[in-house]
């Protein structure tokens, strides 16, 4: 056993070494200042795919320091009451909070620990805010030194001048101008409490919303969070004696709603959405915080090609000028477009169209937003699932697209056990087409060309909606955008973004090879390249021949079906239209081997953010994916592919077995492709279930304004020439929007009706 002298000596030596280390650490660290932090602030610089500079933006553009006498006392007490009540009495550090943070970091737990205002000021002045033991020790030493060398007013001034308030605003002066258009000194107590609430986290407490950073940060949710914390802070100020009863009553009388966002310098036109998309990609692929990123010093090299971005914007503007006139027609108000263009076999986003631009008050990126159902553009995933997995009748062997299904309107849908799908009230579920044309039993190829709903709903049930969902997800659609896996799932009740739809169709273009979409090739910080920006891995999402057969069918959509307007491209292409119930959206997604591009068109109430009907828009009875969206796509693709070769598509080999739907005439005659493309002849009789009750109305099955529940399937059966601006052909429509009354209930079949007389439309975070 060691003697007490040895133990005592070792303890004293250990304690002495700790004191020495602490002394050295204390002596070596310097006291920060907000002036030094501002001087270190830099812009972020974004570059086009070819290396040319796109725009510079960041902390260097929206940062000002003010002295404590220019900061209202209400602002000072708001942050003290909310964050550090003992500020004027403590030493500048929270020992228990630091110990908790160090313990958590050592054990792999939550890295966040309680911090005083002094510690937060110290942290704000460092551009790197990594959660490490060494940084925590440095923060502790600096905080102790700051507490002994700076007055409390200097510390509080420094904290308020270096904090991030969101919207690119650093410091209380920039925040006051950004949110209220006034100097900090003129803020009232209610506004001060709001800005103190925003410090909790601008992404989730700015009532303007930040859905581009987090889909849960909606304007409504953020307003509720902000108002709750604002009220709590004022209550704390009152309880702490910093607001009199009269001042408290006045401050809480009305929530001080800030002004809307304004475009930062250089953030105009499509550049605003390109920067938004690239920024979110950086934050998603690193542990950099938004506040840290906005402090600047990053060089972001994007995948965006300027000529293609300009061509896409030009195509939208040309079509808008030709068809949309809000001064002439009320139905033309609030019309929006969203579009994205992705390189197959790579995933690079080369162009996107996000809206009218930040400078026009449109901050939501339409190319990468959710909430707009995609309609019949979903049907190719149903066909791909059938060709890959087969149905319950084929023992795992794929289904041939020459298989016949009943295409008549108002059709009962069967479960795999032969029973009929029922509504919640146990009445029979009927699937609707847009028109009541008697198609009889038609091949899946023909049903795709004409976008007839009933065959694909029954096919989806026969395949199994889980297989359909799996194929869509493997193709590039995010699972969180899926609607409920009920009968209507086959008809596009899901709400992926335009970027994700373009990427998923790129999987067909690349013979089944899928790569996640990406917008950033590399990022440098102060000259050093950051990890995490390698190209996404290419995966074989589906068998080559499955993808090639889907492409062959979608080529016929352009040749003979609802997408004939795309023939103006003058080269081989494939695509699909999609339109939703009540004409609330219209899509066209099409591709060549070089580019896959999706275009969406919709109307949205700017206050409620609910979709509005486009019936009457552009002077047409209804808008379809095959007319206006397809025209935008064609104009863009002409420019984007000008001078490029036309490689066509790989040959599609014969696939699957004939597996007709229940009731199809037997034997099934073999038809040539020429015969298959001919107009339908007299159809066999439909199923004898025609005396059942009418289909449920939206009020019976759908919650109002539930986009995932919208009657949103489509039966696009438009002949050459189309409907609307393309003329009126012999075909039908892209009808069949679907409605799923309970998207979480796979047993609820939903409700679907047709509404797409020859065209289709868009969708929504992907990226």
XYZ file of C-alpha atoms in Angstrom:
767
model
C 0.000 0.000 0.000
C 1.373 3.481 -0.846
C 2.032 5.723 2.127
C -0.165 8.731 2.935
C 2.734 10.981 2.012
C 2.884 9.482 -1.492
C -0.869 9.753 -1.967
C -0.898 13.321 -0.704
C 2.014 14.217 -2.906
C 0.376 12.744 -6.001
C -2.878 14.566 -5.250
C -1.099 17.884 -4.744
C 0.891 17.365 -7.939
C -2.271 16.546 -9.882
C -4.117 19.520 -8.434
C -1.151 21.759 -9.117
C -0.984 20.621 -12.724
C -4.699 21.384 -13.169
C -4.128 24.866 -11.750
C -1.159 25.334 -14.054
C -3.113 24.173 -17.105
C -5.994 26.436 -16.147
C -3.630 29.337 -15.630
C -1.937 28.796 -18.968
C -5.310 28.412 -20.702
C -6.611 31.564 -19.044
C -3.508 33.507 -20.045
C -3.500 32.314 -23.667
C -7.095 33.024 -24.618
C -8.093 36.469 -25.808
C -11.254 38.381 -25.034
C -13.550 38.556 -28.077
C -15.497 41.551 -29.299
C -18.431 41.999 -31.602
C -16.315 44.273 -33.761
C -13.824 41.479 -34.386
C -16.653 39.052 -35.165
C -18.137 41.447 -37.718
C -14.737 41.938 -39.324
C -14.382 38.185 -39.715
C -17.779 37.875 -41.405
C -17.681 37.019 -45.080
C -20.035 36.397 -47.933
C -20.859 32.990 -49.326
C -20.082 32.723 -53.022
C -22.080 30.446 -55.331
C -20.788 29.232 -58.683
C -22.440 27.874 -61.830
C -21.596 24.388 -63.040
C -18.916 25.802 -65.377
C -17.156 27.612 -62.506
C -18.403 31.127 -63.234
C -19.592 33.105 -60.217
C -23.366 33.147 -59.779
C -23.881 35.364 -56.707
C -22.356 36.367 -53.374
C -24.558 36.507 -50.300
C -24.251 36.096 -46.539
C -23.344 37.788 -43.277
C -21.237 40.434 -44.949
C -24.425 41.916 -46.392
C -26.658 42.224 -43.332
C -24.690 43.005 -40.183
C -24.361 46.171 -38.097
C -23.215 46.812 -34.538
C -24.823 49.342 -32.178
C -23.853 50.541 -28.718
C -25.829 49.553 -25.634
C -27.467 52.977 -25.393
C -29.064 52.308 -28.810
C -30.573 49.023 -27.628
C -33.900 49.426 -25.797
C -33.945 48.329 -22.163
C -36.929 46.152 -23.053
C -34.712 44.178 -25.451
C -32.019 43.790 -22.818
C -34.455 42.562 -20.172
C -36.282 40.325 -22.672
C -33.198 38.167 -23.300
C -32.173 38.240 -19.638
C -35.619 37.129 -18.451
C -35.820 34.447 -21.124
C -32.282 33.098 -21.085
C -30.226 34.084 -18.033
C -32.085 35.633 -15.085
C -28.911 35.685 -12.978
C -26.915 37.526 -15.653
C -26.006 40.536 -13.486
C -25.030 38.313 -10.554
C -23.259 35.290 -12.063
C -19.582 34.925 -12.958
C -20.321 34.371 -16.632
C -20.317 30.598 -16.616
C -22.768 27.919 -15.583
C -20.617 25.179 -13.989
C -23.451 22.677 -13.832
C -24.385 23.341 -17.435
C -20.771 22.927 -18.581
C -20.381 19.729 -16.535
C -23.584 18.374 -18.049
C -22.424 19.241 -21.579
C -18.994 17.666 -21.024
C -20.565 14.508 -19.597
C -22.980 14.251 -22.502
C -20.199 14.685 -25.065
C -18.034 12.102 -23.329
C -20.884 9.585 -23.263
C -22.192 10.353 -26.740
C -25.349 12.041 -25.491
C -26.914 15.372 -26.350
C -24.142 17.892 -26.963
C -26.218 20.871 -25.896
C -25.622 22.238 -22.421
C -26.985 25.203 -20.532
C -25.143 28.427 -21.399
C -25.137 31.882 -19.873
C -25.407 35.004 -22.005
C -21.656 35.416 -21.511
C -20.982 31.926 -22.867
C -23.317 32.504 -25.806
C -21.526 35.751 -26.629
C -18.224 33.887 -26.595
C -19.648 31.166 -28.826
C -21.096 33.706 -31.270
C -17.703 35.264 -31.897
C -16.213 32.003 -33.188
C -17.015 31.034 -36.762
C -16.606 27.337 -35.932
C -19.143 26.091 -33.418
C -18.300 22.401 -33.372
C -19.399 20.499 -30.267
C -16.064 19.202 -28.943
C -14.417 18.923 -25.546
C -11.594 21.265 -26.552
C -14.062 23.923 -27.679
C -16.034 23.634 -24.455
C -12.852 24.072 -22.375
C -11.823 27.064 -24.499
C -15.300 28.557 -24.140
C -15.073 28.139 -20.361
C -11.689 29.881 -20.088
C -12.728 32.730 -22.387
C -16.035 33.179 -20.542
C -14.222 33.415 -17.214
C -11.824 35.993 -18.657
C -14.663 37.946 -20.303
C -16.500 37.982 -16.981
C -13.509 39.572 -15.224
C -12.437 42.043 -17.926
C -15.695 43.261 -19.527
C -18.619 44.984 -17.895
C -22.032 43.341 -17.971
C -23.267 46.025 -20.362
C -20.385 45.292 -22.731
C -21.156 41.569 -22.619
C -24.871 42.102 -23.218
C -24.131 44.522 -26.042
C -21.776 41.998 -27.601
C -24.308 39.183 -27.332
C -27.114 41.174 -28.957
C -24.789 42.385 -31.729
C -23.471 38.915 -32.613
C -26.610 36.784 -32.336
C -28.363 35.368 -35.407
C -32.011 36.351 -35.791
C -32.790 34.572 -39.051
C -33.433 35.949 -42.558
C -29.687 36.514 -42.844
C -29.750 39.157 -40.083
C -26.883 39.271 -37.602
C -27.204 41.635 -34.655
C -30.143 43.505 -33.174
C -29.890 46.463 -35.583
C -30.071 44.262 -38.689
C -32.886 42.253 -37.066
C -34.926 45.388 -36.311
C -34.596 46.533 -39.915
C -35.279 43.070 -41.327
C -38.394 42.307 -39.284
C -39.861 45.762 -38.584
C -38.184 48.206 -40.951
C -36.953 50.410 -38.098
C -33.808 51.032 -36.080
C -33.234 48.973 -32.958
C -33.588 52.005 -30.711
C -37.198 52.432 -31.875
C -38.378 48.908 -31.000
C -41.206 48.680 -28.470
C -41.453 46.074 -25.703
C -43.721 43.771 -27.697
C -41.368 43.764 -30.688
C -38.396 43.183 -28.397
C -40.082 40.120 -26.931
C -40.696 38.817 -30.450
C -37.021 39.190 -31.424
C -35.970 37.510 -28.187
C -38.293 34.632 -29.119
C -36.720 34.341 -32.580
C -33.332 33.805 -30.894
C -34.675 30.431 -29.756
C -34.348 29.285 -33.384
C -35.282 31.369 -36.458
C -36.169 28.300 -38.516
C -39.045 27.463 -36.167
C -39.997 30.859 -34.693
C -40.160 33.123 -37.752
C -43.899 33.385 -38.590
C -43.069 33.711 -42.268
C -42.201 30.017 -42.144
C -39.113 28.143 -43.247
C -40.495 25.135 -45.112
C -37.526 25.198 -47.469
C -35.369 24.208 -44.494
C -37.862 21.990 -42.675
C -41.274 20.918 -43.920
C -42.647 21.238 -40.371
C -41.684 24.929 -40.198
C -44.899 26.114 -41.821
C -46.092 29.705 -41.385
C -48.968 28.511 -39.206
C -46.831 26.264 -36.990
C -44.112 28.905 -36.659
C -46.666 31.578 -35.805
C -48.074 29.393 -33.028
C -44.614 28.640 -31.606
C -43.540 32.257 -31.868
C -46.681 33.670 -30.296
C -46.504 31.218 -27.406
C -42.866 32.092 -26.598
C -43.473 35.816 -27.148
C -46.263 35.730 -24.573
C -44.124 33.708 -22.163
C -41.207 36.149 -22.409
C -43.461 39.131 -21.703
C -44.887 37.243 -18.734
C -41.368 36.588 -17.411
C -40.448 40.253 -17.854
C -43.561 41.242 -15.914
C -42.923 38.689 -13.154
C -39.295 39.831 -12.890
C -40.397 43.444 -12.422
C -39.172 44.738 -15.768
C -42.647 45.594 -17.065
C -45.314 47.374 -15.066
C -48.889 46.123 -15.128
C -49.835 48.827 -17.619
C -46.791 48.122 -19.819
C -47.528 44.408 -19.725
C -51.159 44.911 -20.739
C -50.103 47.152 -23.619
C -47.357 44.784 -24.820
C -49.598 41.721 -24.804
C -52.593 43.432 -26.422
C -51.581 42.359 -29.922
C -48.978 40.023 -31.403
C -46.437 42.199 -33.269
C -46.573 40.459 -36.647
C -43.353 41.335 -38.513
C -43.227 42.428 -42.122
C -42.761 39.826 -44.833
C -39.432 38.665 -46.123
C -37.502 40.796 -48.562
C -34.986 39.637 -51.116
C -31.357 40.091 -50.131
C -28.989 41.750 -52.561
C -28.459 39.529 -55.597
C -31.286 37.171 -54.581
C -33.585 37.852 -57.505
C -35.190 35.790 -60.250
C -34.319 32.115 -60.389
C -30.985 32.720 -58.643
C -32.920 33.064 -55.385
C -34.250 29.502 -55.746
C -30.931 28.104 -56.922
C -29.213 29.509 -53.835
C -32.048 28.239 -51.649
C -31.755 24.724 -53.092
C -27.959 24.628 -52.846
C -27.949 25.989 -49.292
C -30.374 23.331 -48.111
C -28.284 20.641 -49.788
C -25.185 21.856 -47.930
C -26.982 21.916 -44.567
C -28.432 18.465 -45.194
C -25.071 16.898 -46.028
C -22.987 18.466 -43.253
C -23.299 19.281 -39.573
C -23.043 23.011 -40.344
C -25.836 25.012 -38.714
C -27.789 27.652 -40.600
C -26.381 30.394 -38.373
C -22.847 29.135 -38.936
C -23.375 28.895 -42.693
C -24.840 32.388 -42.885
C -21.755 33.796 -41.194
C -20.136 33.265 -44.559
C -16.790 32.191 -45.887
C -18.079 29.301 -48.025
C -17.629 28.721 -51.744
C -20.423 26.562 -53.156
C -19.951 24.962 -56.574
C -23.358 23.964 -57.939
C -24.638 21.710 -60.732
C -26.810 24.460 -62.234
C -26.149 25.333 -65.883
C -26.905 28.977 -66.603
C -28.073 28.486 -70.176
C -30.567 25.830 -69.113
C -31.808 27.832 -66.129
C -32.366 30.813 -68.421
C -34.073 28.627 -71.027
C -36.480 27.168 -68.475
C -37.396 30.594 -67.094
C -37.855 31.907 -70.629
C -40.159 28.990 -71.507
C -42.353 29.646 -68.462
C -42.518 33.378 -69.148
C -43.403 32.819 -72.805
C -46.288 30.506 -71.969
C -47.464 32.767 -69.135
C -47.526 35.741 -71.497
C -49.512 33.762 -74.071
C -52.139 32.319 -71.732
C -52.193 33.960 -68.292
C -53.730 37.416 -67.787
C -54.815 38.155 -64.182
C -56.094 41.595 -65.226
C -58.477 40.003 -67.700
C -59.580 36.897 -65.761
C -59.936 36.359 -62.034
C -59.223 32.650 -62.630
C -55.723 33.627 -63.800
C -54.814 35.070 -60.416
C -52.309 33.164 -58.282
C -51.278 30.795 -61.101
C -47.876 29.281 -60.406
C -45.375 27.054 -62.161
C -42.690 24.799 -60.784
C -40.189 22.811 -62.817
C -36.940 20.881 -62.547
C -34.514 19.282 -64.976
C -32.257 16.385 -63.948
C -29.495 14.548 -65.796
C -30.256 10.790 -66.010
C -27.606 8.334 -64.875
C -26.102 11.088 -62.748
C -28.703 12.942 -60.649
C -27.346 16.453 -61.263
C -30.049 19.129 -61.171
C -29.122 21.299 -64.147
C -32.070 23.704 -64.019
C -35.145 24.538 -62.005
C -37.937 27.069 -61.949
C -39.064 27.995 -58.453
C -41.492 30.848 -59.041
C -41.684 34.589 -59.613
C -38.581 35.347 -57.514
C -37.863 36.499 -53.966
C -38.017 40.119 -55.130
C -41.703 39.607 -55.922
C -42.456 38.198 -52.491
C -42.538 34.567 -53.624
C -40.207 32.761 -51.227
C -41.541 29.234 -51.576
C -39.496 27.170 -54.034
C -42.078 25.585 -56.366
C -39.477 23.179 -57.743
C -38.857 21.671 -54.339
C -42.092 22.002 -52.436
C -44.683 19.503 -51.289
C -48.451 19.572 -51.123
C -49.381 19.267 -54.800
C -50.589 15.787 -55.835
C -49.062 14.433 -59.051
C -52.093 12.700 -60.539
C -51.649 10.318 -63.455
C -47.902 10.877 -63.702
C -47.889 8.173 -61.004
C -49.269 5.474 -63.312
C -45.864 4.486 -64.761
C -44.841 3.282 -61.297
C -47.916 1.036 -61.196
C -47.040 -0.396 -64.614
C -43.392 -0.870 -63.616
C -44.446 -2.696 -60.438
C -46.708 -5.001 -62.460
C -43.958 -5.818 -64.966
C -41.423 -6.428 -62.184
C -43.475 -8.200 -59.499
C -46.485 -9.537 -61.367
C -49.900 -9.902 -59.760
C -51.370 -12.389 -57.313
C -52.364 -14.448 -60.369
C -48.890 -14.753 -61.971
C -46.865 -16.412 -59.192
C -44.211 -13.703 -59.252
C -43.843 -13.563 -63.038
C -44.099 -10.071 -64.488
C -47.198 -8.871 -66.278
C -47.118 -7.982 -69.969
C -48.307 -4.460 -70.884
C -50.474 -6.235 -73.462
C -52.644 -7.559 -70.622
C -56.218 -6.299 -70.749
C -58.196 -4.630 -67.998
C -61.671 -3.145 -67.917
C -61.428 0.539 -68.818
C -65.062 1.498 -68.357
C -66.165 4.292 -66.060
C -67.797 3.872 -62.638
C -66.228 0.501 -61.972
C -66.171 -1.553 -58.805
C -62.642 -2.433 -57.712
C -61.786 -5.872 -56.304
C -59.424 -6.957 -53.577
C -57.076 -9.846 -54.305
C -59.471 -12.296 -52.668
C -62.159 -11.328 -55.178
C -64.234 -9.253 -52.773
C -65.110 -5.694 -53.655
C -63.314 -2.735 -52.105
C -65.636 -0.925 -49.719
C -65.916 2.597 -48.422
C -65.898 3.318 -44.701
C -69.670 2.935 -44.581
C -69.365 -0.507 -46.224
C -70.901 0.669 -49.480
C -69.124 -0.409 -52.696
C -66.247 1.769 -53.857
C -66.517 2.871 -57.476
C -63.570 4.119 -59.496
C -64.365 6.913 -61.925
C -62.814 7.966 -65.203
C -63.005 11.527 -66.416
C -65.405 10.535 -69.162
C -68.036 7.839 -69.433
C -66.594 6.451 -72.669
C -67.113 2.693 -73.020
C -63.530 1.526 -73.393
C -64.271 -2.075 -72.510
C -61.233 -4.286 -71.956
C -58.138 -2.478 -73.228
C -54.458 -3.240 -72.893
C -52.385 -1.549 -70.232
C -50.449 0.101 -73.039
C -53.609 1.705 -74.375
C -54.798 2.612 -70.890
C -51.501 4.449 -70.326
C -51.686 6.265 -73.662
C -55.194 7.484 -72.941
C -54.647 7.700 -69.173
C -57.696 5.655 -68.307
C -58.034 5.323 -64.551
C -59.928 2.138 -63.865
C -57.355 -0.312 -65.306
C -54.546 1.129 -63.174
C -56.514 1.175 -59.947
C -57.433 -2.499 -60.397
C -53.898 -3.323 -61.559
C -52.494 -1.637 -58.456
C -54.767 -3.732 -56.258
C -53.745 -6.911 -58.118
C -50.033 -6.094 -57.811
C -50.281 -4.799 -54.260
C -49.865 -1.123 -53.432
C -46.825 -1.918 -51.284
C -45.043 -3.096 -54.430
C -46.098 0.108 -56.206
C -44.775 2.195 -53.320
C -41.508 0.237 -53.292
C -40.939 0.796 -57.019
C -41.686 4.514 -56.673
C -39.324 4.852 -53.707
C -36.534 2.969 -55.438
C -37.016 5.224 -58.451
C -36.299 8.281 -56.325
C -39.565 9.358 -54.680
C -39.277 10.151 -50.975
C -41.421 7.961 -48.747
C -42.595 10.921 -46.691
C -44.421 12.281 -49.753
C -46.554 9.125 -50.089
C -50.290 9.200 -49.494
C -52.109 6.263 -47.910
C -51.735 2.923 -49.694
C -55.415 2.624 -50.543
C -56.996 2.057 -53.964
C -56.488 5.681 -54.997
C -52.750 5.478 -54.355
C -52.373 4.200 -57.928
C -53.645 7.492 -59.309
C -51.241 10.003 -57.833
C -52.555 11.147 -54.450
C -48.909 11.433 -53.342
C -47.155 14.804 -53.351
C -43.468 14.555 -54.358
C -41.610 17.634 -55.541
C -40.917 18.526 -59.148
C -37.261 17.707 -58.511
C -38.130 14.228 -57.264
C -40.517 13.549 -60.152
C -37.876 14.548 -62.683
C -35.362 12.333 -60.892
C -37.731 9.344 -60.749
C -38.487 9.560 -64.472
C -34.745 9.848 -65.064
C -34.613 6.299 -63.691
C -36.741 5.140 -66.638
C -34.532 7.150 -69.014
C -31.403 5.448 -67.622
C -32.775 1.920 -68.053
C -33.518 1.516 -64.373
C -30.399 3.165 -62.918
C -31.202 5.674 -60.195
C -29.124 8.412 -58.598
C -30.464 10.786 -55.971
C -30.778 14.379 -57.184
C -28.000 16.717 -56.090
C -27.323 20.426 -56.569
C -23.813 20.887 -55.134
C -20.605 19.378 -56.503
C -18.202 20.697 -53.873
C -17.910 23.178 -51.014
C -14.850 24.998 -49.757
C -14.453 26.920 -46.529
C -11.559 29.323 -46.377
C -9.834 27.395 -49.145
C -10.291 23.913 -47.669
C -12.649 21.484 -49.380
C -15.300 19.985 -47.129
C -16.202 16.277 -47.199
C -19.674 14.971 -47.965
C -20.191 16.158 -51.524
C -19.283 13.139 -53.572
C -21.683 12.238 -56.389
C -24.632 10.133 -55.222
C -24.151 6.426 -55.794
C -25.891 5.007 -58.865
C -28.171 2.081 -58.024
C -30.083 -0.356 -60.207
C -33.584 0.518 -59.049
C -35.416 -1.871 -61.361
C -34.529 -4.385 -64.095
C -33.362 -2.718 -67.311
C -36.077 -4.264 -69.433
C -38.797 -3.117 -67.041
C -37.607 0.481 -67.360
C -37.203 0.175 -71.133
C -40.740 -1.160 -71.493
C -42.115 1.701 -69.412
C -40.262 4.067 -71.730
C -41.726 2.361 -74.800
C -45.222 2.840 -73.385
C -44.535 6.484 -72.494
C -43.216 7.123 -76.003
C -46.658 6.102 -77.234
C -48.230 8.662 -74.875
C -46.503 11.282 -77.041
C -47.152 9.508 -80.344
C -50.806 8.571 -79.873
C -52.046 9.646 -76.464
C -52.481 12.611 -74.156
C -49.013 14.097 -74.724
C -49.023 14.724 -78.479
C -47.986 18.361 -78.027
C -44.525 17.104 -77.034
C -44.062 15.895 -80.617
C -42.982 19.466 -81.376
C -39.660 18.649 -79.709
C -38.736 16.863 -82.933
C -36.870 13.982 -81.341
C -37.648 10.754 -79.535
C -38.999 11.386 -76.072
C -41.253 9.770 -73.497
C -43.537 11.257 -70.895
C -46.805 11.294 -69.004
C -49.526 13.793 -68.239
C -51.287 14.226 -64.925
C -54.247 16.295 -63.790
C -56.049 16.272 -60.462
C -59.614 16.530 -59.272
C -61.306 19.918 -59.471
C -58.467 20.846 -61.830
C -56.243 21.993 -58.963
C -53.011 20.920 -60.626
C -51.633 19.758 -63.951
C -48.331 17.986 -64.664
C -46.143 16.923 -67.529
C -43.051 14.830 -66.841
C -41.005 13.824 -69.853
C -37.504 12.772 -70.814
C -34.900 11.867 -73.365
C -31.747 9.953 -72.530
C -29.998 13.277 -71.844
C -32.530 15.114 -69.683
C -35.573 14.390 -67.529
C -37.803 17.398 -66.860
C -40.996 17.870 -64.888
C -43.339 20.848 -65.155
C -46.174 21.634 -62.761
C -48.899 24.246 -62.932
C -51.319 25.135 -60.135
C -53.172 27.920 -58.360
C -52.643 28.597 -54.659
C -54.379 30.919 -52.262
C -51.523 33.139 -50.984
C -53.035 33.395 -47.495
C -54.257 29.877 -46.765
C -51.821 28.122 -49.142
C -54.714 25.932 -50.289
C -54.930 24.843 -53.902
C -57.556 26.516 -56.074
C -59.336 25.144 -59.116
C -57.931 26.085 -62.527
C -61.296 25.722 -64.232
C -61.550 28.826 -66.394
C -57.848 29.636 -66.165
C -56.368 30.880 -69.455
C -59.899 31.095 -70.786
C -60.170 27.292 -70.934
C -62.771 25.108 -69.341
C -59.951 23.296 -67.560
C -56.150 23.056 -67.657
C -54.544 19.718 -68.463
C -51.011 18.413 -68.309
C -51.038 17.806 -72.050
C -51.439 21.464 -72.975
C -49.879 24.324 -70.965
C -47.340 22.302 -68.893
C -46.347 20.264 -71.962
C -45.838 23.459 -73.946
C -43.469 24.795 -71.248
C -41.590 21.483 -71.301
C -41.306 21.463 -75.078
C -40.078 25.067 -75.290
C -37.423 24.368 -72.670
C -36.266 21.017 -74.025
C -35.867 22.469 -77.526
C -33.407 25.026 -76.172
C -31.702 22.700 -73.695
C -31.060 19.986 -76.309
C -30.299 22.254 -79.268
C -27.358 20.869 -81.204
C -27.369 17.615 -79.234
C -27.696 14.221 -80.885
C -30.900 12.226 -80.697
C -29.853 8.844 -79.267
C -33.413 7.569 -78.881
C -33.888 4.829 -76.290
C -32.630 1.257 -75.832
C -34.812 -1.412 -77.404
C -37.465 -2.845 -75.121
C -37.528 -6.632 -75.248
C -40.769 -8.539 -74.819
C -41.652 -8.767 -71.149
C -44.040 -10.646 -68.858
C -47.056 -12.817 -69.409
C -50.571 -11.907 -70.423
C -52.558 -11.634 -67.211
C -55.921 -10.089 -67.996
C -58.172 -8.617 -65.370
C -61.246 -10.441 -64.100
C -63.984 -10.636 -66.719
C -61.762 -10.140 -69.752
C -62.805 -12.150 -72.854
C -60.846 -15.372 -73.325
C -58.756 -16.316 -75.186
C -56.960 -13.012 -75.565
C -56.149 -12.380 -79.217
C -52.616 -11.283 -80.057
C -52.386 -7.813 -81.538
C -49.642 -6.069 -83.398
C -48.360 -2.696 -82.288
C -50.122 -1.134 -85.259
C -53.424 -2.658 -84.228
C -52.777 -1.633 -80.643
C -52.460 2.001 -81.648
C -55.713 2.014 -83.580
C -58.854 3.640 -82.115
C -60.914 1.291 -79.968
C -63.630 -0.726 -81.603
C -66.880 -1.754 -79.998
C -66.013 -2.809 -76.474
C -67.181 -5.944 -74.689
C -69.812 -5.424 -71.995
C -68.597 -4.098 -68.672
C -68.976 -5.737 -65.321
C -72.653 -6.087 -64.370
C -72.332 -4.000 -61.202
C -74.091 -0.866 -62.428
C -77.024 -0.601 -60.053
C -74.996 0.200 -56.952
C -75.212 3.564 -55.183
C -73.345 6.507 -56.733
C -69.752 7.090 -55.695
C -69.188 8.904 -52.423
C -68.894 12.634 -52.564
C -65.912 14.523 -51.255
C -67.893 15.556 -48.237
C -68.494 11.917 -47.342
C -64.937 10.779 -47.596
C -62.544 13.746 -47.585
C -61.532 16.367 -45.119
C -61.800 19.816 -46.710
C -58.589 21.050 -48.301
C -56.778 17.795 -47.592
C -54.544 17.706 -50.673
C -53.573 14.086 -50.119
C -57.272 13.317 -50.012
C -58.209 15.242 -53.153
C -60.076 13.382 -55.838
C -56.902 13.210 -57.793
C -56.626 10.382 -60.209
C -56.763 10.980 -63.886
C -58.069 9.442 -67.023
C -56.171 11.251 -69.744
C -57.598 10.015 -72.967
C -56.908 12.820 -75.314
C -56.419 12.138 -78.958
C -54.064 13.939 -81.313
C -54.377 17.650 -80.947
C -55.513 17.458 -77.352
C -57.866 19.781 -75.628
C -57.404 23.404 -74.809
C -54.697 25.274 -76.718
C -53.850 22.197 -78.721
C -57.288 21.847 -80.213
C -59.896 19.161 -79.621
C -59.155 15.638 -80.670
C -61.110 12.422 -80.535
C -59.590 11.268 -77.285
C -60.801 11.634 -73.770
C -59.044 13.178 -70.856
C -56.393 12.733 -68.222
C -59.123 12.419 -65.687
C -59.344 10.727 -62.427
C -58.123 12.751 -59.580
C -58.161 10.669 -56.456
C -59.341 11.336 -52.997
C -58.249 9.373 -49.976
C -60.471 10.185 -47.054
C -58.000 8.781 -44.579
C -54.468 8.718 -46.028
C -53.259 6.737 -43.025
C -55.825 3.995 -43.556
C -54.823 1.540 -46.258
C -58.223 -0.090 -45.964
C -60.030 3.071 -47.030
C -60.116 2.975 -50.835
C -60.479 6.695 -51.264
C -62.515 8.396 -53.929
C -61.429 9.120 -57.450
C -62.829 10.982 -60.360
C -61.561 12.116 -63.705
C -60.644 15.654 -64.562
C -57.827 15.770 -67.095
C -59.067 16.284 -70.599
C -55.749 15.843 -72.214
C -52.902 17.022 -70.100
C -51.289 17.065 -66.648
C -49.435 18.859 -63.810
C -46.841 19.207 -60.872
C -45.778 18.214 -57.345
C -43.531 18.973 -54.307
C -38.516 18.466 -50.660
C -36.856 16.693 -51.885
C -33.849 17.595 -53.391
